[in-house]
mmCIF file of C-alpha atoms in Angstrom:
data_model
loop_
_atom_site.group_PDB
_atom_site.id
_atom_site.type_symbol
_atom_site.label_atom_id
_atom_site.label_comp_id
_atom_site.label_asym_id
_atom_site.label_seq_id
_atom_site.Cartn_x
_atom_site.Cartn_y
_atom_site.Cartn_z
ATOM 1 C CA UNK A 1 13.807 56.982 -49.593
ATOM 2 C CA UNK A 2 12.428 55.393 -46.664
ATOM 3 C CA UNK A 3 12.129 56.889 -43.593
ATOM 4 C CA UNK A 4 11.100 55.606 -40.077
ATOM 5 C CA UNK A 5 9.432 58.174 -37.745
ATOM 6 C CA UNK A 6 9.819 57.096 -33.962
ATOM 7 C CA UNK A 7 7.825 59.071 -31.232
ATOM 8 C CA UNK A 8 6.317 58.466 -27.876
ATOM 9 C CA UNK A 9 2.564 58.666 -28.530
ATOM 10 C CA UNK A 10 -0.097 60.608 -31.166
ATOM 11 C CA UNK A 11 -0.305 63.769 -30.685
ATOM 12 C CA UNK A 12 -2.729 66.081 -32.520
ATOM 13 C CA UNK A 13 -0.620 68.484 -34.046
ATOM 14 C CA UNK A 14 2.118 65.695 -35.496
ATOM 15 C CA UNK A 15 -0.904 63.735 -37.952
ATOM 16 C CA UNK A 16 -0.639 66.640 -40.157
ATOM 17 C CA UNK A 17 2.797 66.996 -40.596
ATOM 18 C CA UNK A 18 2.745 62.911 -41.172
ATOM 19 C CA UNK A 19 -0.150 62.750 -43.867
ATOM 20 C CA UNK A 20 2.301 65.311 -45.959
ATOM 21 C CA UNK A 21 5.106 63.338 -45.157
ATOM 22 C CA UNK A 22 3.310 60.199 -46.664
ATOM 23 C CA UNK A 23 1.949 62.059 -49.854
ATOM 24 C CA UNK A 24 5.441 62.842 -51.402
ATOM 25 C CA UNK A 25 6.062 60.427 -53.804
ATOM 26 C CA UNK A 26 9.467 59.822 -53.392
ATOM 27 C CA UNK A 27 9.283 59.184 -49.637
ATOM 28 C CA UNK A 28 8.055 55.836 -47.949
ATOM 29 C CA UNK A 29 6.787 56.758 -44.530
ATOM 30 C CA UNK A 30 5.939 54.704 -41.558
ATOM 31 C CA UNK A 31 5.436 55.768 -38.098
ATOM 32 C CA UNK A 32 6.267 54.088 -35.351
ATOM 33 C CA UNK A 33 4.196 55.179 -31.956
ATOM 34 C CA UNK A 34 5.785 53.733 -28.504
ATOM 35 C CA UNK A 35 1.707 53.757 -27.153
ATOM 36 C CA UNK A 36 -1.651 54.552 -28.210
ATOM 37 C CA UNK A 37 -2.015 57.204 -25.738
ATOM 38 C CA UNK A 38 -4.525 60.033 -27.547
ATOM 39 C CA UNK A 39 -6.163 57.302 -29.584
ATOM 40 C CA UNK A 40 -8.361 55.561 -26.891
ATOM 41 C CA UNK A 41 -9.390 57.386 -23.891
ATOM 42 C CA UNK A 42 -6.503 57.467 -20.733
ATOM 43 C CA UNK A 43 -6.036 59.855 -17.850
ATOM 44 C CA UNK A 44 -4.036 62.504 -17.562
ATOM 45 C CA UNK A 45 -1.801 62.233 -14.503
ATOM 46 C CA UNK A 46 -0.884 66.713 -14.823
ATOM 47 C CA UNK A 47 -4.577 67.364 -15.674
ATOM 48 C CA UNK A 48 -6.397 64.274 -13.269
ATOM 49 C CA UNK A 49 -9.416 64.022 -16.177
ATOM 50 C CA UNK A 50 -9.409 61.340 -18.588
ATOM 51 C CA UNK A 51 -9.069 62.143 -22.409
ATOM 52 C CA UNK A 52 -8.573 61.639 -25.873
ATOM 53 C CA UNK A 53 -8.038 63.796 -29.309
ATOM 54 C CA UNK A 54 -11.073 64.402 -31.113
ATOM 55 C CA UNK A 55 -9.676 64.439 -34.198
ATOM 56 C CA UNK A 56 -8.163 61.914 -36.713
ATOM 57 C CA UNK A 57 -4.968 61.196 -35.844
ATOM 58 C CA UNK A 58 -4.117 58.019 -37.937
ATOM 59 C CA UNK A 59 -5.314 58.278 -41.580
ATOM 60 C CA UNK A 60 -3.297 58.918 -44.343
ATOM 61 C CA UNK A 61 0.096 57.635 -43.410
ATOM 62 C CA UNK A 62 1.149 53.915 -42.302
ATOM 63 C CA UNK A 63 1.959 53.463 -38.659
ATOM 64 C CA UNK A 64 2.397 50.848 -36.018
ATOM 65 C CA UNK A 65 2.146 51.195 -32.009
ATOM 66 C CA UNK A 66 4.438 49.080 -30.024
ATOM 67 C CA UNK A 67 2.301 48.757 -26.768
ATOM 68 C CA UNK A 68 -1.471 50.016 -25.696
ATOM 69 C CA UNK A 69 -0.349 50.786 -22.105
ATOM 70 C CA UNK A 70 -0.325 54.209 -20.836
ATOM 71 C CA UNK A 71 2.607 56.644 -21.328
ATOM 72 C CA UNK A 72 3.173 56.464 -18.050
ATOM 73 C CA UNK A 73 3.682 52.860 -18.676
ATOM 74 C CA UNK A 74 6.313 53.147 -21.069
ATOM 75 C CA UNK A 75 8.792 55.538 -19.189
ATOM 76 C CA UNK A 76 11.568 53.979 -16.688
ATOM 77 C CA UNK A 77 12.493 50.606 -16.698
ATOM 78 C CA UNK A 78 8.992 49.390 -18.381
ATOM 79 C CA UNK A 79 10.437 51.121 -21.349
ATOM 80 C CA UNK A 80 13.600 49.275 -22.080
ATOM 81 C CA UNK A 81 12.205 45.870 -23.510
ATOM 82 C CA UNK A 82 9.547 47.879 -25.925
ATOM 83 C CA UNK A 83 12.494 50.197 -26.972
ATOM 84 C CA UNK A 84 13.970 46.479 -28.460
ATOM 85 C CA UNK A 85 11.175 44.980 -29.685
ATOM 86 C CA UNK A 86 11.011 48.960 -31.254
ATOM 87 C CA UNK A 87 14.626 48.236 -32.089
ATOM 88 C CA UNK A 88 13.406 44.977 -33.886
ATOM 89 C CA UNK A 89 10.552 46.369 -35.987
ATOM 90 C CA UNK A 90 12.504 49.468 -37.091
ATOM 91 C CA UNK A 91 15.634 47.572 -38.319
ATOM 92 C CA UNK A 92 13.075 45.076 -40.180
ATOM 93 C CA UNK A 93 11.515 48.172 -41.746
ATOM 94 C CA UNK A 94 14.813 49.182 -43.337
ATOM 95 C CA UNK A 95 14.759 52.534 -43.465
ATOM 96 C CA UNK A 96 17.589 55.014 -45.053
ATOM 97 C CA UNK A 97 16.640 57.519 -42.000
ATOM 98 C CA UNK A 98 15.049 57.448 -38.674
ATOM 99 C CA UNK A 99 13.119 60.857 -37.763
ATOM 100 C CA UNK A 100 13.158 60.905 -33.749
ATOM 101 C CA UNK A 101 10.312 63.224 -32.426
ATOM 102 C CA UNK A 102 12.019 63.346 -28.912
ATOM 103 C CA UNK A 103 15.328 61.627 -26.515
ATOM 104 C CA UNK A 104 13.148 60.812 -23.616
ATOM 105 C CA UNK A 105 11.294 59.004 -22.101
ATOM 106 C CA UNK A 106 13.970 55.741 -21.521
ATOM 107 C CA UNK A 107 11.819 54.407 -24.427
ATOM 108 C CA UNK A 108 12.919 55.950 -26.916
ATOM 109 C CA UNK A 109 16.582 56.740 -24.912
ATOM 110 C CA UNK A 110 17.379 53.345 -25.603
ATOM 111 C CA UNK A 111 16.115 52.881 -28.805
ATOM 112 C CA UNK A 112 18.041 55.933 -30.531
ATOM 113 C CA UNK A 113 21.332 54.459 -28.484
ATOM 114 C CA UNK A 114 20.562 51.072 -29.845
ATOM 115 C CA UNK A 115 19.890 52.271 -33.097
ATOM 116 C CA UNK A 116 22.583 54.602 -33.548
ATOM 117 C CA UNK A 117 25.079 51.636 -32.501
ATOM 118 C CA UNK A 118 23.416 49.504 -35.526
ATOM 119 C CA UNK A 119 24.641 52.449 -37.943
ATOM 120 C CA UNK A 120 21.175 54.372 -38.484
ATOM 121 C CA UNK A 121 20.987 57.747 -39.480
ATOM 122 C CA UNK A 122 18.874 59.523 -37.098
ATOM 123 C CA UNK A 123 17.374 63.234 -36.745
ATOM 124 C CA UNK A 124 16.494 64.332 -33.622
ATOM 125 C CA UNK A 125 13.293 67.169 -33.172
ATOM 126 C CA UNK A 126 12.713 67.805 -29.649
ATOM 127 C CA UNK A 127 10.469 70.305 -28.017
ATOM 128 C CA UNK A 128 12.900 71.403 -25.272
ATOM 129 C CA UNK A 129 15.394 74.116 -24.423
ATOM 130 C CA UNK A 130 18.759 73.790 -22.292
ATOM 131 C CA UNK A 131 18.093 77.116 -20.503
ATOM 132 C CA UNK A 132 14.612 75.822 -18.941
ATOM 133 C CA UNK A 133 16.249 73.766 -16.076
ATOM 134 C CA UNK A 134 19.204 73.859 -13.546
ATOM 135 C CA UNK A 135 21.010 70.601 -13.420
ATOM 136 C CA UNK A 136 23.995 69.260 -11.204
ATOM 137 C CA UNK A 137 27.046 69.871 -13.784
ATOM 138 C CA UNK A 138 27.306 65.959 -14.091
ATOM 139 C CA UNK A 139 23.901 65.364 -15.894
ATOM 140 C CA UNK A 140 24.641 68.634 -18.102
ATOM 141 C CA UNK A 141 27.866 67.280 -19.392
ATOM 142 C CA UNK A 142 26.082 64.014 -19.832
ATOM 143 C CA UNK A 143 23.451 65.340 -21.586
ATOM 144 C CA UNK A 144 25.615 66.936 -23.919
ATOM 145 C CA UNK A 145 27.707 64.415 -24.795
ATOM 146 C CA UNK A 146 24.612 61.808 -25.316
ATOM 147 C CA UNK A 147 22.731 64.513 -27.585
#
């Protein structure tokens, strides 16, 4: 089986998970990163300090980033022609599932949508809660529909 792992950007606790992933021997992996965020040194715009992980995040498992902007860079607009060329390289890999590690930012929005639409079979994890936030009834429904 080959599956195609799409998230925003490394993140420490996630390389773990991924290097199992890629040992199991019936299970192609290949993780696709919207940005290179964590890798190389960036600012955080919460925090206001610059930083990166200090530990491996990229051995052990095959992987490809799709731009080496800032996160920041990637969400809104910015984020709709990477989430094709993501498109692109994810339907060239082939894979019999896609493993979604979030639904925002627009970057990967678009590229689930797009995806989906191209007959994909796609899991969603996401770190988020429906009770956390109040929204106007029209972006609830909305939500709920899309997810």
């Amino acid at each position: 089986m080959k599956l195609a792992v799409l998230t925003t950007h490394t993140i420490q606790y996630q390389a773990p998970v991924f290097r199992e992933l890629a040992k199991q021997a019936d299970l192609e992996l290949k993780v696709f990163f919207g940005c290179d965020q964590g890798v190389k040194p960036v600012e955080d715009p919460n925090f206001k300090t610059i930083f990166r992980w200090d530990c491996d995040l990229l051995s052990g498992y095959n992987y490809e980033f799709f731009s080496n902007k800032p996160l920041l860079n990637i969400c809104g607009f910015p984020g709709v022609p990477l989430a094709i060329k993501a498109v692109r390289k994810i339907k060239d890999y082939k894979p019999d599932v896609i493993l979604c590690f979030s639904y925002t930012p627009i970057f990967i929005a678009v590229s689930t949508i797009l995806l989906s639409n191209l007959g994909f079979i796609i899991f969603l994890r996401a770190e988020t809660t429906d009770v956390a936030l109040d929204r106007f009834w029209l972006k609830s429904l909305l939500r709920k529909y899309v997810l």
